[in-house]
XYZ file of C-alpha atoms in Angstrom:
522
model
C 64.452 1.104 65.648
C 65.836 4.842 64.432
C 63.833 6.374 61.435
C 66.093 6.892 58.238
C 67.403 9.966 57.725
C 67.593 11.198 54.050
C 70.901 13.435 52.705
C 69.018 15.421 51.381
C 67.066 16.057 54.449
C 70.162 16.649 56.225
C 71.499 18.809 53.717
C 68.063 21.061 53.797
C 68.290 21.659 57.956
C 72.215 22.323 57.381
C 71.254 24.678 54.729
C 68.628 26.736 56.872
C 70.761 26.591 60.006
C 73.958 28.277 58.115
C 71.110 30.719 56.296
C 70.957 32.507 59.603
C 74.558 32.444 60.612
C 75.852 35.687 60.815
C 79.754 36.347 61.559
C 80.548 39.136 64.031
C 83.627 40.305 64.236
C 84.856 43.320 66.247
C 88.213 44.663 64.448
C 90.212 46.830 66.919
C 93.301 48.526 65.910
C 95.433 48.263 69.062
C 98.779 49.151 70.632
C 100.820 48.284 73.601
C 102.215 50.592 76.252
C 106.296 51.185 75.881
C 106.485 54.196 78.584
C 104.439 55.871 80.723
C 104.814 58.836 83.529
C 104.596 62.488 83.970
C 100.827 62.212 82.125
C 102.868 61.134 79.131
C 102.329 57.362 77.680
C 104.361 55.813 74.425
C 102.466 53.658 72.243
C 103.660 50.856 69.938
C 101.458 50.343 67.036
C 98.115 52.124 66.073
C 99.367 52.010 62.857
C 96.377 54.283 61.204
C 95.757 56.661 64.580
C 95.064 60.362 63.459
C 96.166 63.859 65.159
C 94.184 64.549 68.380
C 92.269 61.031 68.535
C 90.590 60.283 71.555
C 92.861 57.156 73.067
C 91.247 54.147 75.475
C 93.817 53.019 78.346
C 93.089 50.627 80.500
C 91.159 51.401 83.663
C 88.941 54.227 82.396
C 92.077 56.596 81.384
C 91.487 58.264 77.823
C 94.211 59.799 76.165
C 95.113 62.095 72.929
C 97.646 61.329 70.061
C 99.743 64.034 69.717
C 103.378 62.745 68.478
C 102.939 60.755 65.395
C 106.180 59.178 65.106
C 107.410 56.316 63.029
C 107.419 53.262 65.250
C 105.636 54.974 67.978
C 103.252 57.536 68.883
C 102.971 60.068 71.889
C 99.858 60.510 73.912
C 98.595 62.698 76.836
C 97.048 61.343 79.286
C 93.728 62.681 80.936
C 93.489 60.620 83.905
C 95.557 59.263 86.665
C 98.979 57.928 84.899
C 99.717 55.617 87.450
C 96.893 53.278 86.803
C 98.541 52.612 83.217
C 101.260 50.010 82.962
C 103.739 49.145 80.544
C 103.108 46.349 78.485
C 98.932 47.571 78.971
C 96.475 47.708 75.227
C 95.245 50.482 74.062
C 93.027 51.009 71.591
C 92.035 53.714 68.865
C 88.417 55.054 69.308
C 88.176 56.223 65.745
C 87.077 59.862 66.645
C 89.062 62.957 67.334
C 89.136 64.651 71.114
C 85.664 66.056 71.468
C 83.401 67.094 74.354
C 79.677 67.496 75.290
C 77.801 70.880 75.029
C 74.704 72.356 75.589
C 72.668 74.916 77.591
C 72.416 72.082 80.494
C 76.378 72.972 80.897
C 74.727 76.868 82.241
C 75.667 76.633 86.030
C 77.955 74.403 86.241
C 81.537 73.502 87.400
C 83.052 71.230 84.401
C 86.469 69.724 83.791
C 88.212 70.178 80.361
C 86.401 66.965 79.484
C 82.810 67.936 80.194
C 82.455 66.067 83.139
C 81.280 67.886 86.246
C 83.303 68.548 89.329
C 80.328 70.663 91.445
C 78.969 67.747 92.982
C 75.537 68.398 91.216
C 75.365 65.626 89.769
C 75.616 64.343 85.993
C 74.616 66.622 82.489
C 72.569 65.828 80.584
C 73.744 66.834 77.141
C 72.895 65.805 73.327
C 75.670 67.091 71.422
C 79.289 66.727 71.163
C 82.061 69.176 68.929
C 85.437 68.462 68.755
C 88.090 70.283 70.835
C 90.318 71.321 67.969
C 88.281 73.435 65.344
C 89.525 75.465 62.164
C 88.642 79.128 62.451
C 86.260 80.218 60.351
C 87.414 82.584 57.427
C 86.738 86.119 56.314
C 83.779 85.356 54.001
C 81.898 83.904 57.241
C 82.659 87.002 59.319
C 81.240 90.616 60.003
C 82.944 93.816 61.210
C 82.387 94.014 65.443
C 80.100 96.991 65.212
C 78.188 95.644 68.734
C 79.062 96.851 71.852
C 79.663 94.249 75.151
C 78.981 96.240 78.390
C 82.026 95.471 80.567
C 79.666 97.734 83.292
C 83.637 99.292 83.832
C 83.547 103.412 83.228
C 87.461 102.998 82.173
C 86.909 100.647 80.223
C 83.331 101.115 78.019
C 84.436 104.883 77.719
C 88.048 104.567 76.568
C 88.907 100.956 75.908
C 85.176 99.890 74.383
C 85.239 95.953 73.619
C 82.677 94.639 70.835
C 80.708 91.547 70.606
C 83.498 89.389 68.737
C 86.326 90.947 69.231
C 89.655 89.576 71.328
C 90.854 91.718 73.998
C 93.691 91.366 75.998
C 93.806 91.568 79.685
C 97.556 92.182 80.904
C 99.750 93.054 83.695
C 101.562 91.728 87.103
C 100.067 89.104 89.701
C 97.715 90.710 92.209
C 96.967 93.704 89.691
C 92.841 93.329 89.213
C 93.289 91.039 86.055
C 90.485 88.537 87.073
C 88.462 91.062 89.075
C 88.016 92.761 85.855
C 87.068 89.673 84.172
C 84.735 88.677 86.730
C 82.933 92.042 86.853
C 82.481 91.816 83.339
C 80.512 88.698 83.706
C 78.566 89.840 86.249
C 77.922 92.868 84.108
C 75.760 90.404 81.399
C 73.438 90.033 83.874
C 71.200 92.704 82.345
C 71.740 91.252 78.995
C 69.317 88.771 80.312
C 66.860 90.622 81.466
C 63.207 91.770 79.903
C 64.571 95.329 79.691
C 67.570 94.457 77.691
C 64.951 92.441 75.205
C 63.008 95.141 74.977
C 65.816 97.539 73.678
C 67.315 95.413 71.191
C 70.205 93.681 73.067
C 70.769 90.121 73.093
C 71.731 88.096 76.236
C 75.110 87.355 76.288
C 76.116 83.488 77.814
C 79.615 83.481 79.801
C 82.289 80.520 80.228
C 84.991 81.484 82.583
C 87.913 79.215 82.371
C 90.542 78.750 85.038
C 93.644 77.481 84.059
C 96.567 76.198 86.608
C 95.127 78.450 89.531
C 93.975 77.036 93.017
C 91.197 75.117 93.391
C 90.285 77.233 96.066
C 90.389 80.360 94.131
C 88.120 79.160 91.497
C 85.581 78.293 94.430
C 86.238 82.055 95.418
C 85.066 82.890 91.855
C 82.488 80.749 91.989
C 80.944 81.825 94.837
C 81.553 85.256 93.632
C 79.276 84.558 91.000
C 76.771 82.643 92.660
C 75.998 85.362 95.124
C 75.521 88.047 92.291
C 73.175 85.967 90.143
C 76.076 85.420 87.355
C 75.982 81.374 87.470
C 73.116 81.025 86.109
C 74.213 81.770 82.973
C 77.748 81.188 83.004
C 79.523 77.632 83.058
C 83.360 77.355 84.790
C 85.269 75.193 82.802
C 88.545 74.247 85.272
C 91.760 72.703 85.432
C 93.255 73.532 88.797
C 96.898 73.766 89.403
C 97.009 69.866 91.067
C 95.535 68.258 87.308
C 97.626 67.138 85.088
C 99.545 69.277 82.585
C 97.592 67.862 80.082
C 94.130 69.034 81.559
C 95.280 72.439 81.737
C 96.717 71.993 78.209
C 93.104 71.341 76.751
C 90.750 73.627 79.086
C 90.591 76.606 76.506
C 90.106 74.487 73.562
C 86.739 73.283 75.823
C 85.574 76.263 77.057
C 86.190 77.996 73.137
C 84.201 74.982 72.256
C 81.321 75.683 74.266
C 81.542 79.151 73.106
C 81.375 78.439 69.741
C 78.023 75.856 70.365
C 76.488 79.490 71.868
C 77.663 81.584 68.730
C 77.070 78.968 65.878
C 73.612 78.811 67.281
C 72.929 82.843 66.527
C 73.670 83.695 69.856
C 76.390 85.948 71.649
C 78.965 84.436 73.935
C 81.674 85.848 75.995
C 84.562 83.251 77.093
C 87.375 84.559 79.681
C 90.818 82.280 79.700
C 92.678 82.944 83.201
C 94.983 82.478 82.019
C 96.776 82.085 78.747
C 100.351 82.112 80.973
C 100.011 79.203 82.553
C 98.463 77.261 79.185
C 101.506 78.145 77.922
C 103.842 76.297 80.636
C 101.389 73.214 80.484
C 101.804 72.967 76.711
C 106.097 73.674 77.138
C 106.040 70.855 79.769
C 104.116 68.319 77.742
C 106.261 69.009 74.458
C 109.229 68.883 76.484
C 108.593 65.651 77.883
C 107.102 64.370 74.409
C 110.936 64.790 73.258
C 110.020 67.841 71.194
C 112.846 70.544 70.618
C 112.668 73.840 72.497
C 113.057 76.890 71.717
C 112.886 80.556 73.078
C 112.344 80.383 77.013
C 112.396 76.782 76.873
C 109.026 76.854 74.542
C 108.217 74.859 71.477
C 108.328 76.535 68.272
C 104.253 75.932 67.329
C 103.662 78.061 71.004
C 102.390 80.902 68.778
C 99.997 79.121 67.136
C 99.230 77.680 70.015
C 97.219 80.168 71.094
C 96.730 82.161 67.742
C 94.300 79.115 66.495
C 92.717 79.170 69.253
C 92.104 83.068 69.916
C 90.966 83.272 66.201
C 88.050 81.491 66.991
C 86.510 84.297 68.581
C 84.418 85.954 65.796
C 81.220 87.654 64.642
C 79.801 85.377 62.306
C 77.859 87.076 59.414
C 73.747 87.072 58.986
C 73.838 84.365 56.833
C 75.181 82.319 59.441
C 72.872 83.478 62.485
C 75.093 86.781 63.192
C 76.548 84.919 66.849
C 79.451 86.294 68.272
C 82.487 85.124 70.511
C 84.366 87.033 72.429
C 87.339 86.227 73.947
C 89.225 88.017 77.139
C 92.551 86.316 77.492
C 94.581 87.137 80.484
C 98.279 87.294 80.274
C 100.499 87.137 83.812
C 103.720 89.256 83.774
C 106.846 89.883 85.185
C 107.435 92.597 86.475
C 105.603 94.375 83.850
C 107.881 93.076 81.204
C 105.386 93.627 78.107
C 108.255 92.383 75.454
C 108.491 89.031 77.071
C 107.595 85.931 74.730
C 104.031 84.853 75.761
C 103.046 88.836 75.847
C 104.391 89.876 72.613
C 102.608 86.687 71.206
C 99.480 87.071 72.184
C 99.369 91.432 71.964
C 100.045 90.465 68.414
C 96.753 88.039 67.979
C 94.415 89.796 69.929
C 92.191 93.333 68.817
C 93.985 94.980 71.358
C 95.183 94.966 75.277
C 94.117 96.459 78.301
C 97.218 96.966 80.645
C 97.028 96.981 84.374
C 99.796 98.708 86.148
C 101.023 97.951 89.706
C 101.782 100.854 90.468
C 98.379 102.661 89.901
C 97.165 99.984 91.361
C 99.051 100.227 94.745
C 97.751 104.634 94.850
C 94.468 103.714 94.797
C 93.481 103.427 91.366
C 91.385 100.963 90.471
C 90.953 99.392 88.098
C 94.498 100.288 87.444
C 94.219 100.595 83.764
C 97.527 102.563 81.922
C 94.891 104.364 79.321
C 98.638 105.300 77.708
C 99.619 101.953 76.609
C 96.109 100.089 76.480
C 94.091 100.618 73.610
C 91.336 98.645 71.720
C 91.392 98.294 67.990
C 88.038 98.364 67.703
C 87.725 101.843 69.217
C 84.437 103.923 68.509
C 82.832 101.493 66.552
C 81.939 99.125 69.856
C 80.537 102.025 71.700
C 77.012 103.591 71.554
C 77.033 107.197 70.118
C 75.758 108.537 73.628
C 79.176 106.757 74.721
C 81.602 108.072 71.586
C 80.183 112.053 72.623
C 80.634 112.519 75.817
C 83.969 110.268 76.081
C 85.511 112.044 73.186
C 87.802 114.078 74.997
C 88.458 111.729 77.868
C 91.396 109.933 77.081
C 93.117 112.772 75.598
C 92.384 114.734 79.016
C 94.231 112.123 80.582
C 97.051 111.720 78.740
C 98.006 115.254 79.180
C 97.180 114.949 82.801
C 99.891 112.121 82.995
C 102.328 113.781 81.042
C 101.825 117.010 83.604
C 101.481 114.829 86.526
C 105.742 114.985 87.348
C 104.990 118.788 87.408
C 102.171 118.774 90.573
C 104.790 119.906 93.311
C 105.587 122.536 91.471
C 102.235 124.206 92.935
C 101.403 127.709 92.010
C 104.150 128.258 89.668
C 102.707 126.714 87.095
C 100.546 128.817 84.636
C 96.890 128.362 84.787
C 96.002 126.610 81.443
C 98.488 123.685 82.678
C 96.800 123.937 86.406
C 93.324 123.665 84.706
C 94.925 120.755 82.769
C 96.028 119.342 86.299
C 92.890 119.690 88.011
C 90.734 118.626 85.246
C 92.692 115.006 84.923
C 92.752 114.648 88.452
C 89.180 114.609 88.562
C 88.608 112.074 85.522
C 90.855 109.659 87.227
C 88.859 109.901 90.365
C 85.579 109.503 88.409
C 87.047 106.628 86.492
C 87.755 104.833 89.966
C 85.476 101.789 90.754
C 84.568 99.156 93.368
C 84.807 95.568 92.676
C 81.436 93.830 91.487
C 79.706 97.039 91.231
C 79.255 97.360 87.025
C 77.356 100.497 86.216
C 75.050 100.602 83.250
C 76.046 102.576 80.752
C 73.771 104.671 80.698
C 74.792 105.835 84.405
C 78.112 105.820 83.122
C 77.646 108.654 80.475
C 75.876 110.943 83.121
C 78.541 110.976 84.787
C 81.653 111.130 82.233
C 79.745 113.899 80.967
C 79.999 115.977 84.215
C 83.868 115.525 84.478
C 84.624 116.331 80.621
C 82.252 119.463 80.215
C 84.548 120.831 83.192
C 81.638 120.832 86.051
C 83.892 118.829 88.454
C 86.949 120.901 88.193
C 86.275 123.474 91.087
C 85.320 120.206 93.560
C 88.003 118.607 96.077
C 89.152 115.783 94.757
C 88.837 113.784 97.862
C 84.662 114.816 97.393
C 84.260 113.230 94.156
C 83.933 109.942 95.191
C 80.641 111.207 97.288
C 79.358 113.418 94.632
C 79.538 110.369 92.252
C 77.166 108.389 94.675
C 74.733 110.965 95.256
C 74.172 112.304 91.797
C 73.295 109.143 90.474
C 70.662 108.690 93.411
C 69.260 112.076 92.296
C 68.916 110.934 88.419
C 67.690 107.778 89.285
C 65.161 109.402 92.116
C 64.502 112.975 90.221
C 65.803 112.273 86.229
C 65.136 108.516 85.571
C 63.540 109.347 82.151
C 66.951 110.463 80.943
C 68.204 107.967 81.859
C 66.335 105.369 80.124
C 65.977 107.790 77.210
C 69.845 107.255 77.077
C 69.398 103.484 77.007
C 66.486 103.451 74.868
C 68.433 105.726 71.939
C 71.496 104.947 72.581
C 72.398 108.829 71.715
C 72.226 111.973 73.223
C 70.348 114.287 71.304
C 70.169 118.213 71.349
C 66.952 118.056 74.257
C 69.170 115.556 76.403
C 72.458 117.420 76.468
C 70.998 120.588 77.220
C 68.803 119.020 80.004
C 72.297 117.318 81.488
C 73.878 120.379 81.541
C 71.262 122.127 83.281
C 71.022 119.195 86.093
C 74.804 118.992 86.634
C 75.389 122.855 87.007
C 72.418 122.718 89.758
C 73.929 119.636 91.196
C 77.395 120.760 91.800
C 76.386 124.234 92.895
C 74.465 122.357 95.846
C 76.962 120.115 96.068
C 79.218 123.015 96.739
C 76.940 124.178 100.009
C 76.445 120.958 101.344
C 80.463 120.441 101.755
C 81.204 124.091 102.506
C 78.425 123.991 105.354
C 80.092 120.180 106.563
C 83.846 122.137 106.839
C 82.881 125.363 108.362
């Protein structure tokens, strides 16, 4: 026989089963695929998607919204376009394009999305900042008063760059462009060392980002790097010529990005963009196949601020905000050293000055082959030590009467002697001013040496000697003078004591100098 059940007994266990009911519901806004190819997709739908949100395809893709049209919106692809179909969903992720950072990335090979590519397995990182940042304004900044070593004698004595500042690297393929970018790195290496700390100079972090080049020329740089000690604090952001166009459309939004996550956090950061060229074709070939109108040379009329919003966020920030810095070296190919070209103009225009590599100079012998006529830094004196803004005073106006004289050299002996003194004087700099790759010079090392060729001790030297002199007086300071040295870095000055003392060592270097290559010839 089965026990009565009461209503209201029924109505009790209903009650306290529905009690702990809860309703889940997961509310996706979603689209379908219309078109896809060329790392391009078309999306019906995502009715509320913003600007630069981060996209879900099928099949692990991710894209970014970039047209915003009325019954359909235009997204990049980062991933392999032909593992998206038409007809596929895709779904909003409610958060703009963004990408992990932290010091783990120090060492590493990365792809514009964070994700390694050095086989070194995964990074471990807390953070994420979006790709696409405002920069900050004028009330957040400070004047670049701080120098950043480039360990380059052409450029730290007449082209000084400053912690913050945006300086243009410019000229022909196969001209030194990256070489000088690469030195410079490996120039921060004493930035992080105990000395450095003890003189009042922070360490500077590097990202180096490679945009459309061969993969195996970023392993070249890499390695580069790796054997001089440089990858250990520097992190290689790359998207090699066989990614997609939209890769190499976002890599210098990531490595400014990781920058910034260095410089927000009080420190100093230097980022290098090889180079801004290429960036430019990758964005002109995803607007052109997003249906966008062109423009001059085929290029989209926002390609200025293209890379004007993202070279202005290279900045030193003010105390208030931990006094970081970015700085930015962005590298611009040309053709046949057409300056006035689109990209060039653009970007000589945004950037704090250029330096401008010449083939020519470059195919004599001079190297780095730096025009000093044309390239010029708008931060001048102020991003040099004092030490630095003495003894280089004169240099660049040495040189450009030199180059203005140079047409006159066959002439010989009929010349009058202030304009061969001129001659022989400039001929000299230029040779001092030559260096090898990978070989930055402290600064320090640097001034010694700038101060023998401006004060006019080098002038009665063959010029084909210099090269030897150069090596051999700075083994005798380092062996016989090393506290001038360091009371150079330590000061940052040269004071009344030190410049008479320099004087005194260079006159009794070059006159032995003198005898040892007399004795060699006869």
């Amino acid at each position: 026989m089965m026990p009565e059940v009461r209503p209201d007994e029924i109505t009790a266990i209903l009650r306290r089963q529905l009690s702990g009911y809860e309703r889940e519901v997961d509310i996706y806004d979603v689209g379908t695929v219309l078109q896809v190819g060329d790392g391009i997709a078309r999306v019906y739908g995502l009715q509320k998607v913003m600007a630069s949100e981060l996209i879900e395809f099928p099949n692990g893709v991710f894209g970014m919204a970039l047209n915003l049209e009325e019954d359909n919106v235009g997204c990049i692809l980062f991933g392999d376009d032909t593992l998206v179909r038409e007809g596929d969903e895709v779904r909003r992720t409610g958060r703009v394009m963004s990408m992990p950072v932290g010091e783990s990335m120090l060492g590493r090979v990365i792809n514009p999305l964070g994700q390694p590519i050095d086989g070194k397995g995964p990074i471990e990182t807390k953070a994420f900042l979006p790709l696409e940042r405002k920069a900050l304004g004028v009330i957040y900044r400070q004047p670049v008063r701080e120098p950043l070593i480039t360990g380059l004698k052409a450029i730290d004595s007449m082209i000084p760059i400053g912690r913050g500042q945006r300086e243009l690297i410019i000229g022909d393929r196969q001209t030194g462009k990256t070489a000088i970018a690469v030195d410079a790195i490996i120039s921060q290496k004493y930035t992080h060392t105990e000395t450095a700390k003890r003189r009042g100079i922070k360490p500077v972090y590097c990202i180096y980002v490679a945009i459309g080049q061969k993969a195996s020329t970023v392993a070249q740089v890499v390695a580069k790097l790796e054997e001089h000690g440089a990858m250990e604090y520097t992190t290689v952001v790359a998207a090699s010529a066989s990614d997609p166009s939209p890769m190499q459309y976002i890599a210098p939004y990531s490595g400014c990005t990781l920058g910034e996550f260095f410089r927000d956090s009080g420190r100093d950061a230097l980022v290098i963009y090889d180079d801004l060229s290429k960036h430019a074709w990758a964005y002109r070939q995803v607007s052109l196949l997003l249906r966008r109108p062109p423009g001059r040379e085929a290029y989209p009329g926002d390609v200025f601020y293209l890379h004007s919003r993202l070279l202005e966020r290279a900045s030193k920030l003010s105390d208030d905000l931990g006094g970081g810095s970015l700085t930015a070296l962005p590298i611009i190919e040309t053709q046949a050293g057409d300056v006035s070209a689109y990209i060039p103009t653009n970007v000589i225009s945004i950037t704090d000055g250029q330096i401008y590599l010449e083939p020519g100079l470059f195919n004599s012998g001079v190297r780095p082959a730096i025009n000093v006529g044309i390239s010029v830094s708008r931060v001048g004196g102020n991003a040099q030590i004092r030490a630095m803004r003495k003894v280089a005073g004169r240099l660049r106006l040495d040189l450009a009467q030199f180059r203005a004289l140079e047409a006159f050299i066959k002439f010989g002996s009929d010349l009058d002697k202030t304009t061969q003194a001129q001659i022989r004087r400039g001929q000299r700099l230029v040779e001092i001013l030559k260096q090898k790759q990978y070989v930055p010079m402290p600064v320090e090392n640097q001034v010694a040496l700038i101060f023998g060729g401006t004060n006019g001790y080098l002038d009665e030297l063959p010029v084909e000697s210099i090269d030897r002199y150069m090596t051999e007086f700075l083994e005798m300071m380092e062996v016989k003078h090393r506290d001038i040295l360091d009371k150079i870095a330590d000061t940052k000055d040269i004071d009344g004591e030190t410049e008479r003392a320099l004087h005194a060592i260079t006159k009794e270097f070059v006159e032995s100098f003198k005898v040892t290559i007399n004795s060699r010839e006869s």
